[in-house]
Amino acid sequence: MYNTTAFLYEATAAFEAPEKTCDEIQGFFADCGIEPPGLLGDLGSGTGLMSVLLAERGWQVEGIELSPAMLAVAQAKSRALPAPVQERIVWRQGDISRFEADPDKPWDGAVCLCNTINHLAEWEQVKAFSNSVFRALKPGGTLILDSDTLDTFQGFFHHGPVVVWDDGKHRMTRACEFDADSGRASHTATLEEYAPHGLRLLSREAMALQYHRETELFTLFTQAGFQLAQAVPYNPCPKLYRGFVPKLLWILRKP
Ligand SMILES: C[S@@+](CC[C@H](N)C(=O)[O-])C[C@H]1O[C@@H](n2cnc3c(N)ncnc32)[C@H](O)[C@@H]1O
C-alpha cells in the first residue's frame, strides 16, 4: 500500500487545508476537555501530516502506520522540524487493527483520519481496530475518526484512469472501480516516469477500500464500549468534493 507512491501522497490525496483541519480536530478535543500536552495516537499516520501539526500545537503523538514507505516520508520530514517538535512524536510500524499501546502510557485521545478506516477492508479488522483503540485510551479518552459516506464511494471511487499528478518527471494515474453489492472499491495507482523515448512504467499498485455502513459502525463502536459524543458531516476537501459532503466525523468517548 502506497509502496511506490508515498512521495506523492500529500500532493495528491491529503487534506486541502491541513492547518484548518488540525484546528478543527483540536477544537473537538477541547470540547471533550482534552488539551495539549496530552498524548494522542495517530492511527494510520501516513506521511505524518497530522502528527506533525498536532506536535507543533504541543501534543505528544504516537503514530502507528503499516506502510514503510509512508513512514520513511514521515521520518524524512521530521528531520527538518525543530527539536522540541521532533521529540514530541514517535512513529512506529504496526497494524492499527491489532496493536497494543503501552499500558503505562494510556492515550488521552486518538485520531484516525483521511478515511483510514475505509482502508480496513474486512469487518473483522474494523472490530479489532475499535477494541484496540478502546484499550489504548484512558477513561474519558476520545477517538476522532472520519469515515467515507456511500456517496464518496459512488461518486469518487468509480472512474476510469485520471491523471492526478504530472510534473514533467513523474505521472501518476488513478483508476477506481466500485462494486455496489459489496461496497468494495478497488483503487489502482499507476506511476510512470518520463524517459527519453516516452513514458516508462515504474509501478502499478492496487488497494482495496471498503464502504462501512454508518449504522453498523455505530453498533460496533458501541459494542466496543464507546459513547458517541457527536457525529458531524465533514468536508476537509471542499475543492475536491464539490456538491456533496464526503465524510462523517465521529467523536467517540471512552466512559
Ligand atoms: C488515506 S491514508 C491517511 C494517512 C493519514 N491518516 C492522513 O490523514 O494523512 C491511509 C493510511 O493508513 C495506512 N493504513 C492502512 N491500513 C493500515 C493498517 N491496517 N494499519 C496501519 N496503517 C494502515 C495506509 O498505509 C495509509 O498511510
PDB file of C-alpha atoms and ligand atoms in Angstrom:
ATOM      1  CA  MET A   1       0.000   0.000   0.000  1.00  0.00           C
ATOM      2  CA  TYR A   2       1.483   3.355  -1.110  1.00  0.00           C
ATOM      3  CA  ASN A   3       4.803   1.495  -1.532  1.00  0.00           C
ATOM      4  CA  THR A   4       5.850   3.433  -4.614  1.00  0.00           C
ATOM      5  CA  THR A   5       3.589   6.485  -4.397  1.00  0.00           C
ATOM      6  CA  ALA A   6       4.181   7.656  -0.802  1.00  0.00           C
ATOM      7  CA  PHE A   7       6.261  10.606  -2.043  1.00  0.00           C
ATOM      8  CA  LEU A   8       3.189  11.950  -3.878  1.00  0.00           C
ATOM      9  CA  TYR A   9       0.641  11.260  -1.149  1.00  0.00           C
ATOM     10  CA  GLU A  10       0.455  14.750   0.340  1.00  0.00           C
ATOM     11  CA  ALA A  11       0.298  16.393  -3.085  1.00  0.00           C
ATOM     12  CA  THR A  12      -2.481  14.197  -4.393  1.00  0.00           C
ATOM     13  CA  ALA A  13      -4.594  12.727  -1.617  1.00  0.00           C
ATOM     14  CA  ALA A  14      -4.338  14.558   1.657  1.00  0.00           C
ATOM     15  CA  PHE A  15      -6.205  17.488   3.183  1.00  0.00           C
ATOM     16  CA  GLU A  16      -6.656  20.732   1.242  1.00  0.00           C
ATOM     17  CA  ALA A  17      -6.139  22.895   4.342  1.00  0.00           C
ATOM     18  CA  PRO A  18      -4.327  20.693   6.862  1.00  0.00           C
ATOM     19  CA  GLU A  19      -3.797  23.504   9.408  1.00  0.00           C
ATOM     20  CA  LYS A  20      -7.515  24.294   9.418  1.00  0.00           C
ATOM     21  CA  THR A  21      -8.409  20.619   9.731  1.00  0.00           C
ATOM     22  CA  CYS A  22      -5.983  20.261  12.626  1.00  0.00           C
ATOM     23  CA  ASP A  23      -7.523  23.285  14.381  1.00  0.00           C
ATOM     24  CA  GLU A  24     -10.989  21.774  13.940  1.00  0.00           C
ATOM     25  CA  ILE A  25      -9.826  18.443  15.370  1.00  0.00           C
ATOM     26  CA  GLN A  26      -8.194  20.241  18.264  1.00  0.00           C
ATOM     27  CA  GLY A  27     -11.473  22.086  18.851  1.00  0.00           C
ATOM     28  CA  PHE A  28     -13.354  18.786  19.127  1.00  0.00           C
ATOM     29  CA  PHE A  29     -10.803  17.501  21.653  1.00  0.00           C
ATOM     30  CA  ALA A  30     -11.161  20.753  23.618  1.00  0.00           C
ATOM     31  CA  ASP A  31     -14.957  20.241  23.700  1.00  0.00           C
ATOM     32  CA  CYS A  32     -14.197  16.930  25.466  1.00  0.00           C
ATOM     33  CA  GLY A  33     -11.806  18.622  27.900  1.00  0.00           C
ATOM     34  CA  ILE A  34      -8.694  17.204  26.216  1.00  0.00           C
ATOM     35  CA  GLU A  35      -5.915  19.714  25.623  1.00  0.00           C
ATOM     36  CA  PRO A  36      -2.176  19.765  24.809  1.00  0.00           C
ATOM     37  CA  PRO A  37       0.228  18.447  26.067  1.00  0.00           C
ATOM     38  CA  GLY A  38      -1.941  15.322  26.140  1.00  0.00           C
ATOM     39  CA  LEU A  39      -0.830  12.120  24.438  1.00  0.00           C
ATOM     40  CA  LEU A  40      -2.599  11.307  21.151  1.00  0.00           C
ATOM     41  CA  GLY A  41      -2.451   8.199  18.995  1.00  0.00           C
ATOM     42  CA  ASP A  42      -2.375   8.888  15.240  1.00  0.00           C
ATOM     43  CA  LEU A  43      -3.748   5.730  13.663  1.00  0.00           C
ATOM     44  CA  GLY A  44      -2.666   5.139  10.101  1.00  0.00           C
ATOM     45  CA  SER A  45      -0.365   8.142  10.493  1.00  0.00           C
ATOM     46  CA  GLY A  46       0.739   8.038   6.847  1.00  0.00           C
ATOM     47  CA  THR A  47       3.328  10.672   5.987  1.00  0.00           C
ATOM     48  CA  GLY A  48       2.861  12.202   9.429  1.00  0.00           C
ATOM     49  CA  LEU A  49       0.921  15.212   8.201  1.00  0.00           C
ATOM     50  CA  MET A  50      -1.429  15.396  11.202  1.00  0.00           C
ATOM     51  CA  SER A  51       1.154  14.036  13.671  1.00  0.00           C
ATOM     52  CA  VAL A  52       3.435  16.976  12.871  1.00  0.00           C
ATOM     53  CA  LEU A  53       0.698  19.615  13.036  1.00  0.00           C
ATOM     54  CA  LEU A  54      -0.511  18.221  16.354  1.00  0.00           C
ATOM     55  CA  ALA A  55       3.027  18.121  17.769  1.00  0.00           C
ATOM     56  CA  GLU A  56       3.541  21.732  16.640  1.00  0.00           C
ATOM     57  CA  ARG A  57       0.486  22.592  18.752  1.00  0.00           C
ATOM     58  CA  GLY A  58       2.089  20.981  21.794  1.00  0.00           C
ATOM     59  CA  TRP A  59       0.584  17.474  21.737  1.00  0.00           C
ATOM     60  CA  GLN A  60       2.632  14.334  22.319  1.00  0.00           C
ATOM     61  CA  VAL A  61       1.939  11.999  19.386  1.00  0.00           C
ATOM     62  CA  GLU A  62       2.345   8.275  18.904  1.00  0.00           C
ATOM     63  CA  GLY A  63       1.764   7.302  15.278  1.00  0.00           C
ATOM     64  CA  ILE A  64       1.108   3.781  14.028  1.00  0.00           C
ATOM     65  CA  GLU A  65       1.470   3.125  10.306  1.00  0.00           C
ATOM     66  CA  LEU A  66       1.630  -0.046   8.240  1.00  0.00           C
ATOM     67  CA  SER A  67       3.485   1.194   5.173  1.00  0.00           C
ATOM     68  CA  PRO A  68       7.282   1.504   5.493  1.00  0.00           C
ATOM     69  CA  ALA A  69       7.282   3.891   2.525  1.00  0.00           C
ATOM     70  CA  MET A  70       4.831   6.269   4.235  1.00  0.00           C
ATOM     71  CA  LEU A  71       6.850   6.046   7.446  1.00  0.00           C
ATOM     72  CA  ALA A  72      10.037   6.856   5.535  1.00  0.00           C
ATOM     73  CA  VAL A  73       8.452  10.053   4.149  1.00  0.00           C
ATOM     74  CA  ALA A  74       7.340  10.995   7.669  1.00  0.00           C
ATOM     75  CA  GLN A  75      10.807  10.387   9.123  1.00  0.00           C
ATOM     76  CA  ALA A  76      12.479  12.417   6.371  1.00  0.00           C
ATOM     77  CA  LYS A  77      10.135  15.358   7.035  1.00  0.00           C
ATOM     78  CA  SER A  78      10.684  15.092  10.747  1.00  0.00           C
ATOM     79  CA  ARG A  79      14.416  15.746  10.397  1.00  0.00           C
ATOM     80  CA  ALA A  80      13.626  19.303   9.283  1.00  0.00           C
ATOM     81  CA  LEU A  81      11.470  20.039  12.337  1.00  0.00           C
ATOM     82  CA  PRO A  82      12.635  21.960  15.404  1.00  0.00           C
ATOM     83  CA  ALA A  83      13.984  19.543  18.035  1.00  0.00           C
ATOM     84  CA  PRO A  84      11.144  20.089  20.573  1.00  0.00           C
ATOM     85  CA  VAL A  85       8.557  19.170  17.915  1.00  0.00           C
ATOM     86  CA  GLN A  86      10.546  16.115  16.775  1.00  0.00           C
ATOM     87  CA  GLU A  87      10.819  14.973  20.375  1.00  0.00           C
ATOM     88  CA  ARG A  88       7.070  15.004  20.810  1.00  0.00           C
ATOM     89  CA  ILE A  89       6.500  12.463  18.015  1.00  0.00           C
ATOM     90  CA  VAL A  90       7.107   8.725  17.930  1.00  0.00           C
ATOM     91  CA  TRP A  91       6.095   6.775  14.831  1.00  0.00           C
ATOM     92  CA  ARG A  92       6.235   3.033  14.614  1.00  0.00           C
ATOM     93  CA  GLN A  93       5.333   0.437  12.070  1.00  0.00           C
ATOM     94  CA  GLY A  94       2.265  -1.503  13.081  1.00  0.00           C
ATOM     95  CA  ASP A  95      -1.202  -2.641  12.149  1.00  0.00           C
ATOM     96  CA  ILE A  96      -3.965  -0.479  13.615  1.00  0.00           C
ATOM     97  CA  SER A  97      -6.308  -3.440  13.539  1.00  0.00           C
ATOM     98  CA  ARG A  98      -4.144  -5.253  16.099  1.00  0.00           C
ATOM     99  CA  PHE A  99      -1.912  -3.157  18.255  1.00  0.00           C
ATOM    100  CA  GLU A 100      -1.246  -2.748  21.942  1.00  0.00           C
ATOM    101  CA  ALA A 101      -0.377   0.642  23.387  1.00  0.00           C
ATOM    102  CA  ASP A 102       1.939   0.873  26.374  1.00  0.00           C
ATOM    103  CA  PRO A 103      -0.355   0.273  29.415  1.00  0.00           C
ATOM    104  CA  ASP A 104       1.817   2.690  31.400  1.00  0.00           C
ATOM    105  CA  LYS A 105       1.152   5.442  28.856  1.00  0.00           C
ATOM    106  CA  PRO A 106      -2.557   5.367  28.020  1.00  0.00           C
ATOM    107  CA  TRP A 107      -3.684   7.889  25.421  1.00  0.00           C
ATOM    108  CA  ASP A 108      -5.764  10.983  26.135  1.00  0.00           C
ATOM    109  CA  GLY A 109      -7.107  10.764  22.628  1.00  0.00           C
ATOM    110  CA  ALA A 110      -6.599   9.328  19.183  1.00  0.00           C
ATOM    111  CA  VAL A 111      -7.171  10.373  15.591  1.00  0.00           C
ATOM    112  CA  CYS A 112      -7.753   8.152  12.592  1.00  0.00           C
ATOM    113  CA  LEU A 113      -8.192  10.492   9.652  1.00  0.00           C
ATOM    114  CA  CYS A 114      -8.473  10.774   5.900  1.00  0.00           C
ATOM    115  CA  ASN A 115     -10.728   7.723   5.562  1.00  0.00           C
ATOM    116  CA  THR A 116      -8.121   5.370   7.022  1.00  0.00           C
ATOM    117  CA  ILE A 117     -10.913   3.243   8.496  1.00  0.00           C
ATOM    118  CA  ASN A 118     -12.072   2.569   4.925  1.00  0.00           C
ATOM    119  CA  HIS A 119      -8.658   1.002   4.312  1.00  0.00           C
ATOM    120  CA  LEU A 120      -9.661  -1.689   6.805  1.00  0.00           C
ATOM    121  CA  ALA A 121     -11.437  -3.683   4.171  1.00  0.00           C
ATOM    122  CA  GLU A 122     -12.579  -6.603   6.348  1.00  0.00           C
ATOM    123  CA  TRP A 123     -15.199  -6.107   9.045  1.00  0.00           C
ATOM    124  CA  GLU A 124     -13.147  -8.204  11.495  1.00  0.00           C
ATOM    125  CA  GLN A 125     -10.322  -5.667  11.108  1.00  0.00           C
ATOM    126  CA  VAL A 126     -12.641  -2.771  11.939  1.00  0.00           C
ATOM    127  CA  LYS A 127     -13.880  -4.642  15.004  1.00  0.00           C
ATOM    128  CA  ALA A 128     -10.348  -5.400  16.198  1.00  0.00           C
ATOM    129  CA  PHE A 129      -9.318  -1.786  15.495  1.00  0.00           C
ATOM    130  CA  SER A 130     -12.165  -0.450  17.592  1.00  0.00           C
ATOM    131  CA  ASN A 131     -11.319  -2.766  20.513  1.00  0.00           C
ATOM    132  CA  SER A 132      -7.599  -1.946  20.301  1.00  0.00           C
ATOM    133  CA  VAL A 133      -8.191   1.822  20.386  1.00  0.00           C
ATOM    134  CA  PHE A 134     -10.648   1.473  23.254  1.00  0.00           C
ATOM    135  CA  ARG A 135      -7.999  -0.400  25.283  1.00  0.00           C
ATOM    136  CA  ALA A 136      -5.331   2.184  24.435  1.00  0.00           C
ATOM    137  CA  LEU A 137      -7.354   5.164  25.720  1.00  0.00           C
ATOM    138  CA  LYS A 138      -7.666   6.462  29.268  1.00  0.00           C
ATOM    139  CA  PRO A 139     -11.154   6.622  30.748  1.00  0.00           C
ATOM    140  CA  GLY A 140     -12.591   9.852  29.313  1.00  0.00           C
ATOM    141  CA  GLY A 141     -10.286   9.483  26.290  1.00  0.00           C
ATOM    142  CA  THR A 142     -11.657  10.390  22.871  1.00  0.00           C
ATOM    143  CA  LEU A 143     -11.265   8.900  19.431  1.00  0.00           C
ATOM    144  CA  ILE A 144     -11.857  11.183  16.430  1.00  0.00           C
ATOM    145  CA  LEU A 145     -12.151   9.489  13.089  1.00  0.00           C
ATOM    146  CA  ASP A 146     -13.650  10.129   9.702  1.00  0.00           C
ATOM    147  CA  SER A 147     -15.369   7.555   7.551  1.00  0.00           C
ATOM    148  CA  ASP A 148     -16.339   7.942   3.928  1.00  0.00           C
ATOM    149  CA  THR A 149     -20.010   8.026   3.086  1.00  0.00           C
ATOM    150  CA  LEU A 150     -21.646   5.912   0.417  1.00  0.00           C
ATOM    151  CA  ASP A 151     -21.766   8.990  -1.828  1.00  0.00           C
ATOM    152  CA  THR A 152     -17.975   9.178  -1.706  1.00  0.00           C
ATOM    153  CA  PHE A 153     -17.624   5.679  -2.926  1.00  0.00           C
ATOM    154  CA  GLN A 154     -20.229   6.023  -5.603  1.00  0.00           C
ATOM    155  CA  GLY A 155     -19.126   9.478  -6.716  1.00  0.00           C
ATOM    156  CA  PHE A 156     -15.396   9.281  -6.219  1.00  0.00           C
ATOM    157  CA  PHE A 157     -14.188   5.685  -6.286  1.00  0.00           C
ATOM    158  CA  HIS A 158     -15.694   4.715  -9.593  1.00  0.00           C
ATOM    159  CA  HIS A 159     -13.950   6.164 -12.603  1.00  0.00           C
ATOM    160  CA  GLY A 160     -11.596   5.321 -15.431  1.00  0.00           C
ATOM    161  CA  PRO A 161      -7.944   6.433 -15.497  1.00  0.00           C
ATOM    162  CA  VAL A 162      -7.440  10.050 -14.332  1.00  0.00           C
ATOM    163  CA  VAL A 163      -4.046  11.760 -14.227  1.00  0.00           C
ATOM    164  CA  VAL A 164      -3.653  13.124 -10.693  1.00  0.00           C
ATOM    165  CA  TRP A 165      -0.008  14.162 -10.913  1.00  0.00           C
ATOM    166  CA  ASP A 166       2.260  15.246 -13.754  1.00  0.00           C
ATOM    167  CA  ASP A 167       5.322  17.378 -13.069  1.00  0.00           C
ATOM    168  CA  GLY A 168       7.227  16.516 -16.216  1.00  0.00           C
ATOM    169  CA  LYS A 169       9.254  13.933 -14.282  1.00  0.00           C
ATOM    170  CA  HIS A 170       6.556  11.624 -12.993  1.00  0.00           C
ATOM    171  CA  ARG A 171       2.996  10.964 -13.959  1.00  0.00           C
ATOM    172  CA  MET A 172       0.524   9.253 -11.657  1.00  0.00           C
ATOM    173  CA  THR A 173      -2.796   7.964 -12.874  1.00  0.00           C
ATOM    174  CA  ARG A 174      -5.619   6.636 -10.706  1.00  0.00           C
ATOM    175  CA  ALA A 175      -8.454   4.374 -11.695  1.00  0.00           C
ATOM    176  CA  CYS A 176     -11.151   3.048  -9.376  1.00  0.00           C
ATOM    177  CA  GLU A 177     -13.914   0.513  -9.573  1.00  0.00           C
ATOM    178  CA  PHE A 178     -16.767   0.362  -7.116  1.00  0.00           C
ATOM    179  CA  ASP A 179     -18.915  -2.701  -6.563  1.00  0.00           C
ATOM    180  CA  ALA A 180     -22.276  -1.562  -5.201  1.00  0.00           C
ATOM    181  CA  ASP A 181     -23.219  -5.016  -3.885  1.00  0.00           C
ATOM    182  CA  SER A 182     -20.194  -5.466  -1.652  1.00  0.00           C
ATOM    183  CA  GLY A 183     -19.361  -1.787  -1.042  1.00  0.00           C
ATOM    184  CA  ARG A 184     -15.790  -2.569  -2.091  1.00  0.00           C
ATOM    185  CA  ALA A 185     -13.733  -0.153  -4.173  1.00  0.00           C
ATOM    186  CA  SER A 186     -10.601  -1.229  -5.936  1.00  0.00           C
ATOM    187  CA  HIS A 187      -8.171   1.596  -6.476  1.00  0.00           C
ATOM    188  CA  THR A 188      -5.179   1.337  -8.800  1.00  0.00           C
ATOM    189  CA  ALA A 189      -2.353   3.865  -8.938  1.00  0.00           C
ATOM    190  CA  THR A 190      -0.021   3.755 -11.925  1.00  0.00           C
ATOM    191  CA  LEU A 191       3.290   5.577 -11.659  1.00  0.00           C
ATOM    192  CA  GLU A 192       5.325   6.376 -14.743  1.00  0.00           C
ATOM    193  CA  GLU A 193       8.438   8.413 -15.341  1.00  0.00           C
ATOM    194  CA  TYR A 194       9.351  10.493 -18.353  1.00  0.00           C
ATOM    195  CA  ALA A 195      12.187   8.772 -20.210  1.00  0.00           C
ATOM    196  CA  PRO A 196      13.930   9.856 -23.461  1.00  0.00           C
ATOM    197  CA  HIS A 197      11.628   7.707 -25.578  1.00  0.00           C
ATOM    198  CA  GLY A 198       8.351   8.337 -23.782  1.00  0.00           C
ATOM    199  CA  LEU A 199       6.760   7.270 -20.524  1.00  0.00           C
ATOM    200  CA  ARG A 200       8.237   4.313 -18.667  1.00  0.00           C
ATOM    201  CA  LEU A 201       6.111   2.299 -16.262  1.00  0.00           C
ATOM    202  CA  LEU A 202       7.538   2.330 -12.730  1.00  0.00           C
ATOM    203  CA  SER A 203       4.787   0.640 -10.767  1.00  0.00           C
ATOM    204  CA  ARG A 204       1.152  -0.296 -10.668  1.00  0.00           C
ATOM    205  CA  GLU A 205      -0.293  -0.677  -7.158  1.00  0.00           C
ATOM    206  CA  ALA A 206      -3.804  -1.724  -6.281  1.00  0.00           C
ATOM    207  CA  MET A 207      -5.524  -1.346  -2.948  1.00  0.00           C
ATOM    208  CA  ALA A 208      -8.964  -2.127  -1.631  1.00  0.00           C
ATOM    209  CA  LEU A 209     -11.200   0.350   0.128  1.00  0.00           C
ATOM    210  CA  GLN A 210     -14.439  -0.599   1.806  1.00  0.00           C
ATOM    211  CA  TYR A 211     -17.552   1.433   2.472  1.00  0.00           C
ATOM    212  CA  HIS A 212     -18.725   0.678   6.019  1.00  0.00           C
ATOM    213  CA  ARG A 213     -22.359   1.477   6.773  1.00  0.00           C
ATOM    214  CA  GLU A 214     -22.737   4.197   9.400  1.00  0.00           C
ATOM    215  CA  THR A 215     -25.394   2.228  11.331  1.00  0.00           C
ATOM    216  CA  GLU A 216     -23.086  -0.802  11.511  1.00  0.00           C
ATOM    217  CA  LEU A 217     -20.127   1.322  12.583  1.00  0.00           C
ATOM    218  CA  PHE A 218     -22.258   2.894  15.297  1.00  0.00           C
ATOM    219  CA  THR A 219     -23.234  -0.548  16.637  1.00  0.00           C
ATOM    220  CA  LEU A 220     -19.637  -1.745  16.504  1.00  0.00           C
ATOM    221  CA  PHE A 221     -18.227   1.310  18.328  1.00  0.00           C
ATOM    222  CA  THR A 222     -20.937   0.996  20.960  1.00  0.00           C
ATOM    223  CA  GLN A 223     -20.175  -2.705  21.427  1.00  0.00           C
ATOM    224  CA  ALA A 224     -16.509  -1.862  21.954  1.00  0.00           C
ATOM    225  CA  GLY A 225     -17.637   0.413  24.811  1.00  0.00           C
ATOM    226  CA  PHE A 226     -17.517   3.855  23.171  1.00  0.00           C
ATOM    227  CA  GLN A 227     -20.171   6.507  23.650  1.00  0.00           C
ATOM    228  CA  LEU A 228     -20.939   8.683  20.656  1.00  0.00           C
ATOM    229  CA  ALA A 229     -20.353  12.309  21.664  1.00  0.00           C
ATOM    230  CA  GLN A 230     -21.004  13.722  18.178  1.00  0.00           C
ATOM    231  CA  ALA A 231     -21.213  12.650  14.555  1.00  0.00           C
ATOM    232  CA  VAL A 232     -20.900  15.558  12.148  1.00  0.00           C
ATOM    233  CA  PRO A 233     -20.947  15.840   8.354  1.00  0.00           C
ATOM    234  CA  TYR A 234     -17.421  16.688   7.365  1.00  0.00           C
ATOM    235  CA  ASN A 235     -15.713  18.007   4.239  1.00  0.00           C
ATOM    236  CA  PRO A 236     -11.978  18.630   4.637  1.00  0.00           C
ATOM    237  CA  CYS A 237     -11.549  18.958   0.848  1.00  0.00           C
ATOM    238  CA  PRO A 238     -14.204  21.401  -0.420  1.00  0.00           C
ATOM    239  CA  LYS A 239     -12.474  21.956  -3.772  1.00  0.00           C
ATOM    240  CA  LEU A 240     -12.175  18.250  -4.453  1.00  0.00           C
ATOM    241  CA  TYR A 241     -15.591  17.247  -3.176  1.00  0.00           C
ATOM    242  CA  ARG A 242     -17.813  19.886  -4.714  1.00  0.00           C
ATOM    243  CA  GLY A 243     -21.500  19.442  -4.222  1.00  0.00           C
ATOM    244  CA  PHE A 244     -21.543  16.662  -1.657  1.00  0.00           C
ATOM    245  CA  VAL A 245     -20.332  16.020   1.876  1.00  0.00           C
ATOM    246  CA  PRO A 246     -17.896  13.134   1.626  1.00  0.00           C
ATOM    247  CA  LYS A 247     -17.334  12.133   5.220  1.00  0.00           C
ATOM    248  CA  LEU A 248     -18.771  11.675   8.633  1.00  0.00           C
ATOM    249  CA  LEU A 249     -16.620  12.763  11.554  1.00  0.00           C
ATOM    250  CA  TRP A 250     -17.080  10.592  14.619  1.00  0.00           C
ATOM    251  CA  ILE A 251     -16.242  11.833  18.101  1.00  0.00           C
ATOM    252  CA  LEU A 252     -16.257   8.774  20.347  1.00  0.00           C
ATOM    253  CA  ARG A 253     -15.603   8.784  24.093  1.00  0.00           C
ATOM    254  CA  LYS A 254     -14.433   6.035  26.371  1.00  0.00           C
ATOM    255  CA  PRO A 255     -16.605   6.421  29.518  1.00  0.00           C
TER     256      PRO A 255
HETATM  257  C1  LIG B   1      -5.573   7.716   3.324  1.00  0.00           C
HETATM  258  S1  LIG B   1      -4.100   7.460   4.202  1.00  0.00           S
HETATM  259  C2  LIG B   1      -4.281   8.582   5.574  1.00  0.00           C
HETATM  260  C3  LIG B   1      -2.991   8.960   6.215  1.00  0.00           C
HETATM  261  C4  LIG B   1      -3.097   9.938   7.382  1.00  0.00           C
HETATM  262  N1  LIG B   1      -4.016   9.464   8.395  1.00  0.00           N
HETATM  263  C5  LIG B   1      -3.530  11.307   6.915  1.00  0.00           C
HETATM  264  O1  LIG B   1      -4.535  11.786   7.441  1.00  0.00           O
HETATM  265  O2  LIG B   1      -2.869  11.916   6.063  1.00  0.00           O
HETATM  266  C6  LIG B   1      -4.359   5.914   4.979  1.00  0.00           C
HETATM  267  C7  LIG B   1      -3.138   5.428   5.714  1.00  0.00           C
HETATM  268  O3  LIG B   1      -3.483   4.294   6.502  1.00  0.00           O
HETATM  269  C8  LIG B   1      -2.436   3.333   6.387  1.00  0.00           C
HETATM  270  N2  LIG B   1      -3.010   2.024   6.718  1.00  0.00           N
HETATM  271  C9  LIG B   1      -3.905   1.303   6.017  1.00  0.00           C
HETATM  272  N3  LIG B   1      -4.194   0.159   6.666  1.00  0.00           N
HETATM  273  C10 LIG B   1      -3.477   0.175   7.809  1.00  0.00           C
HETATM  274  C11 LIG B   1      -3.340  -0.733   8.903  1.00  0.00           C
HETATM  275  N4  LIG B   1      -4.027  -1.875   8.942  1.00  0.00           N
HETATM  276  N5  LIG B   1      -2.527  -0.403   9.928  1.00  0.00           N
HETATM  277  C12 LIG B   1      -1.816   0.762   9.890  1.00  0.00           C
HETATM  278  N6  LIG B   1      -1.901   1.656   8.882  1.00  0.00           N
HETATM  279  C13 LIG B   1      -2.716   1.371   7.857  1.00  0.00           C
HETATM  280  C14 LIG B   1      -2.004   3.479   4.939  1.00  0.00           C
HETATM  281  O4  LIG B   1      -0.723   2.914   4.710  1.00  0.00           O
HETATM  282  C15 LIG B   1      -2.029   4.988   4.785  1.00  0.00           C
HETATM  283  O5  LIG B   1      -0.821   5.582   5.184  1.00  0.00           O
END
